[in-house]
């Protein structure tokens, strides 16, 4: 989880969940992932759909899809107060990787 240590200071310092998810999207954009973020809520929770359209590791993931599992684990560790689940996966033939981050 060495990469996580690069993200933590930017994501955590005095920020609420929406600010933290926005910061993650911004970091990933700078890394070349063409990240997008959509937020929506219901009466019980805040939800964020985070997607990446240009996978910077797709060539590696074709041969070693477990790297995508590490990415999911990293996102989950960045948001321990949330449920993080992969909803879309380029490896499965979709046009983006997508994650649903639910707080509450």
PDB file of C-alpha atoms in Angstrom:
ATOM      1  CA  UNK A   1       0.000   0.000   0.000  1.00  0.00           C
ATOM      2  CA  UNK A   2       2.860   2.393  -0.693  1.00  0.00           C
ATOM      3  CA  UNK A   3       0.687   4.477  -3.018  1.00  0.00           C
ATOM      4  CA  UNK A   4      -1.873   4.946  -0.240  1.00  0.00           C
ATOM      5  CA  UNK A   5       0.722   6.862   1.760  1.00  0.00           C
ATOM      6  CA  UNK A   6       0.925   9.375  -1.102  1.00  0.00           C
ATOM      7  CA  UNK A   7      -2.837   9.929  -1.059  1.00  0.00           C
ATOM      8  CA  UNK A   8      -3.579  10.083   2.673  1.00  0.00           C
ATOM      9  CA  UNK A   9      -2.298  13.602   3.460  1.00  0.00           C
ATOM     10  CA  UNK A  10      -4.217  15.124   0.552  1.00  0.00           C
ATOM     11  CA  UNK A  11      -7.420  13.234   1.218  1.00  0.00           C
ATOM     12  CA  UNK A  12      -7.746  13.396   4.991  1.00  0.00           C
ATOM     13  CA  UNK A  13      -6.697  16.798   6.248  1.00  0.00           C
ATOM     14  CA  UNK A  14      -9.847  18.365   7.730  1.00  0.00           C
ATOM     15  CA  UNK A  15     -12.182  17.186   5.011  1.00  0.00           C
ATOM     16  CA  UNK A  16     -15.675  15.738   4.971  1.00  0.00           C
ATOM     17  CA  UNK A  17     -16.495  12.681   2.866  1.00  0.00           C
ATOM     18  CA  UNK A  18     -17.525  14.677  -0.218  1.00  0.00           C
ATOM     19  CA  UNK A  19     -14.300  16.687  -0.163  1.00  0.00           C
ATOM     20  CA  UNK A  20     -12.259  13.521   0.313  1.00  0.00           C
ATOM     21  CA  UNK A  21     -13.848  11.772  -2.676  1.00  0.00           C
ATOM     22  CA  UNK A  22     -13.412  14.910  -4.794  1.00  0.00           C
ATOM     23  CA  UNK A  23      -9.744  14.996  -3.818  1.00  0.00           C
ATOM     24  CA  UNK A  24      -9.306  11.356  -4.843  1.00  0.00           C
ATOM     25  CA  UNK A  25     -10.838  12.106  -8.237  1.00  0.00           C
ATOM     26  CA  UNK A  26      -8.513  15.073  -8.701  1.00  0.00           C
ATOM     27  CA  UNK A  27      -5.440  13.027  -7.791  1.00  0.00           C
ATOM     28  CA  UNK A  28      -6.449  10.281 -10.207  1.00  0.00           C
ATOM     29  CA  UNK A  29      -7.007  12.844 -13.000  1.00  0.00           C
ATOM     30  CA  UNK A  30      -3.469  14.114 -12.481  1.00  0.00           C
ATOM     31  CA  UNK A  31      -2.278  10.511 -12.780  1.00  0.00           C
ATOM     32  CA  UNK A  32      -3.957  10.182 -16.185  1.00  0.00           C
ATOM     33  CA  UNK A  33      -7.070   8.189 -15.283  1.00  0.00           C
ATOM     34  CA  UNK A  34      -9.726  10.570 -16.734  1.00  0.00           C
ATOM     35  CA  UNK A  35     -11.636  10.261 -13.463  1.00  0.00           C
ATOM     36  CA  UNK A  36     -15.196  11.475 -13.029  1.00  0.00           C
ATOM     37  CA  UNK A  37     -17.248  11.838  -9.893  1.00  0.00           C
ATOM     38  CA  UNK A  38     -21.002  11.954  -9.388  1.00  0.00           C
ATOM     39  CA  UNK A  39     -22.684  12.392  -6.042  1.00  0.00           C
ATOM     40  CA  UNK A  40     -26.189  11.501  -4.974  1.00  0.00           C
ATOM     41  CA  UNK A  41     -27.872  10.828  -1.675  1.00  0.00           C
ATOM     42  CA  UNK A  42     -30.880   9.126  -0.274  1.00  0.00           C
ATOM     43  CA  UNK A  43     -32.462   9.457   3.153  1.00  0.00           C
ATOM     44  CA  UNK A  44     -29.946   7.082   4.714  1.00  0.00           C
ATOM     45  CA  UNK A  45     -26.590   7.799   3.087  1.00  0.00           C
ATOM     46  CA  UNK A  46     -24.351   9.883   0.875  1.00  0.00           C
ATOM     47  CA  UNK A  47     -23.261   8.057  -2.261  1.00  0.00           C
ATOM     48  CA  UNK A  48     -20.571   8.811  -4.782  1.00  0.00           C
ATOM     49  CA  UNK A  49     -19.967   7.136  -8.109  1.00  0.00           C
ATOM     50  CA  UNK A  50     -16.308   7.399  -9.022  1.00  0.00           C
ATOM     51  CA  UNK A  51     -15.250   6.268 -12.482  1.00  0.00           C
ATOM     52  CA  UNK A  52     -12.011   6.048 -14.431  1.00  0.00           C
ATOM     53  CA  UNK A  53     -12.225   5.983 -18.224  1.00  0.00           C
ATOM     54  CA  UNK A  54      -8.569   5.698 -19.104  1.00  0.00           C
ATOM     55  CA  UNK A  55      -6.830   3.016 -17.126  1.00  0.00           C
ATOM     56  CA  UNK A  56      -3.142   3.768 -16.767  1.00  0.00           C
ATOM     57  CA  UNK A  57      -2.472   0.132 -15.838  1.00  0.00           C
ATOM     58  CA  UNK A  58      -4.761  -1.611 -18.356  1.00  0.00           C
ATOM     59  CA  UNK A  59      -1.897  -3.339 -20.177  1.00  0.00           C
ATOM     60  CA  UNK A  60      -0.674  -4.850 -16.921  1.00  0.00           C
ATOM     61  CA  UNK A  61      -4.236  -5.681 -15.818  1.00  0.00           C
ATOM     62  CA  UNK A  62      -4.813  -7.728 -18.991  1.00  0.00           C
ATOM     63  CA  UNK A  63      -2.190 -10.206 -17.792  1.00  0.00           C
ATOM     64  CA  UNK A  64      -2.494  -9.648 -14.045  1.00  0.00           C
ATOM     65  CA  UNK A  65      -6.080  -8.650 -13.136  1.00  0.00           C
ATOM     66  CA  UNK A  66      -5.217  -8.938  -9.451  1.00  0.00           C
ATOM     67  CA  UNK A  67      -3.675  -5.447  -9.670  1.00  0.00           C
ATOM     68  CA  UNK A  68      -7.238  -4.173  -9.988  1.00  0.00           C
ATOM     69  CA  UNK A  69      -8.035  -5.901  -6.715  1.00  0.00           C
ATOM     70  CA  UNK A  70      -5.207  -3.968  -5.094  1.00  0.00           C
ATOM     71  CA  UNK A  71      -6.671  -0.732  -6.433  1.00  0.00           C
ATOM     72  CA  UNK A  72     -10.058  -1.593  -4.910  1.00  0.00           C
ATOM     73  CA  UNK A  73      -8.360  -2.421  -1.594  1.00  0.00           C
ATOM     74  CA  UNK A  74      -6.524   0.902  -1.664  1.00  0.00           C
ATOM     75  CA  UNK A  75      -9.742   2.848  -2.267  1.00  0.00           C
ATOM     76  CA  UNK A  76     -11.448   0.946   0.556  1.00  0.00           C
ATOM     77  CA  UNK A  77      -8.551   1.711   2.894  1.00  0.00           C
ATOM     78  CA  UNK A  78      -8.770   5.419   2.015  1.00  0.00           C
ATOM     79  CA  UNK A  79     -12.433   5.440   3.051  1.00  0.00           C
ATOM     80  CA  UNK A  80     -12.639   3.147   6.099  1.00  0.00           C
ATOM     81  CA  UNK A  81     -15.851   4.888   7.174  1.00  0.00           C
ATOM     82  CA  UNK A  82     -17.544   3.955   3.880  1.00  0.00           C
ATOM     83  CA  UNK A  83     -18.488   0.932   1.839  1.00  0.00           C
ATOM     84  CA  UNK A  84     -16.486   0.837  -1.412  1.00  0.00           C
ATOM     85  CA  UNK A  85     -17.493  -1.549  -4.177  1.00  0.00           C
ATOM     86  CA  UNK A  86     -16.515  -1.963  -7.810  1.00  0.00           C
ATOM     87  CA  UNK A  87     -19.546  -1.599 -10.091  1.00  0.00           C
ATOM     88  CA  UNK A  88     -17.821  -1.510 -13.489  1.00  0.00           C
ATOM     89  CA  UNK A  89     -14.598  -3.098 -14.657  1.00  0.00           C
ATOM     90  CA  UNK A  90     -12.678  -2.565 -17.881  1.00  0.00           C
ATOM     91  CA  UNK A  91     -11.251  -6.069 -17.489  1.00  0.00           C
ATOM     92  CA  UNK A  92     -14.816  -7.427 -17.870  1.00  0.00           C
ATOM     93  CA  UNK A  93     -15.169  -5.583 -21.176  1.00  0.00           C
ATOM     94  CA  UNK A  94     -16.788  -2.412 -19.876  1.00  0.00           C
ATOM     95  CA  UNK A  95     -15.659   1.016 -21.059  1.00  0.00           C
ATOM     96  CA  UNK A  96     -14.666   2.210 -17.582  1.00  0.00           C
ATOM     97  CA  UNK A  97     -13.890   1.099 -14.076  1.00  0.00           C
ATOM     98  CA  UNK A  98     -16.457   2.377 -11.640  1.00  0.00           C
ATOM     99  CA  UNK A  99     -16.735   2.399  -7.878  1.00  0.00           C
ATOM    100  CA  UNK A 100     -19.659   3.158  -5.607  1.00  0.00           C
ATOM    101  CA  UNK A 101     -18.591   4.802  -2.355  1.00  0.00           C
ATOM    102  CA  UNK A 102     -21.362   4.858   0.244  1.00  0.00           C
ATOM    103  CA  UNK A 103     -21.198   6.728   3.532  1.00  0.00           C
ATOM    104  CA  UNK A 104     -23.763   5.718   6.092  1.00  0.00           C
TER     105      UNK A 104
END
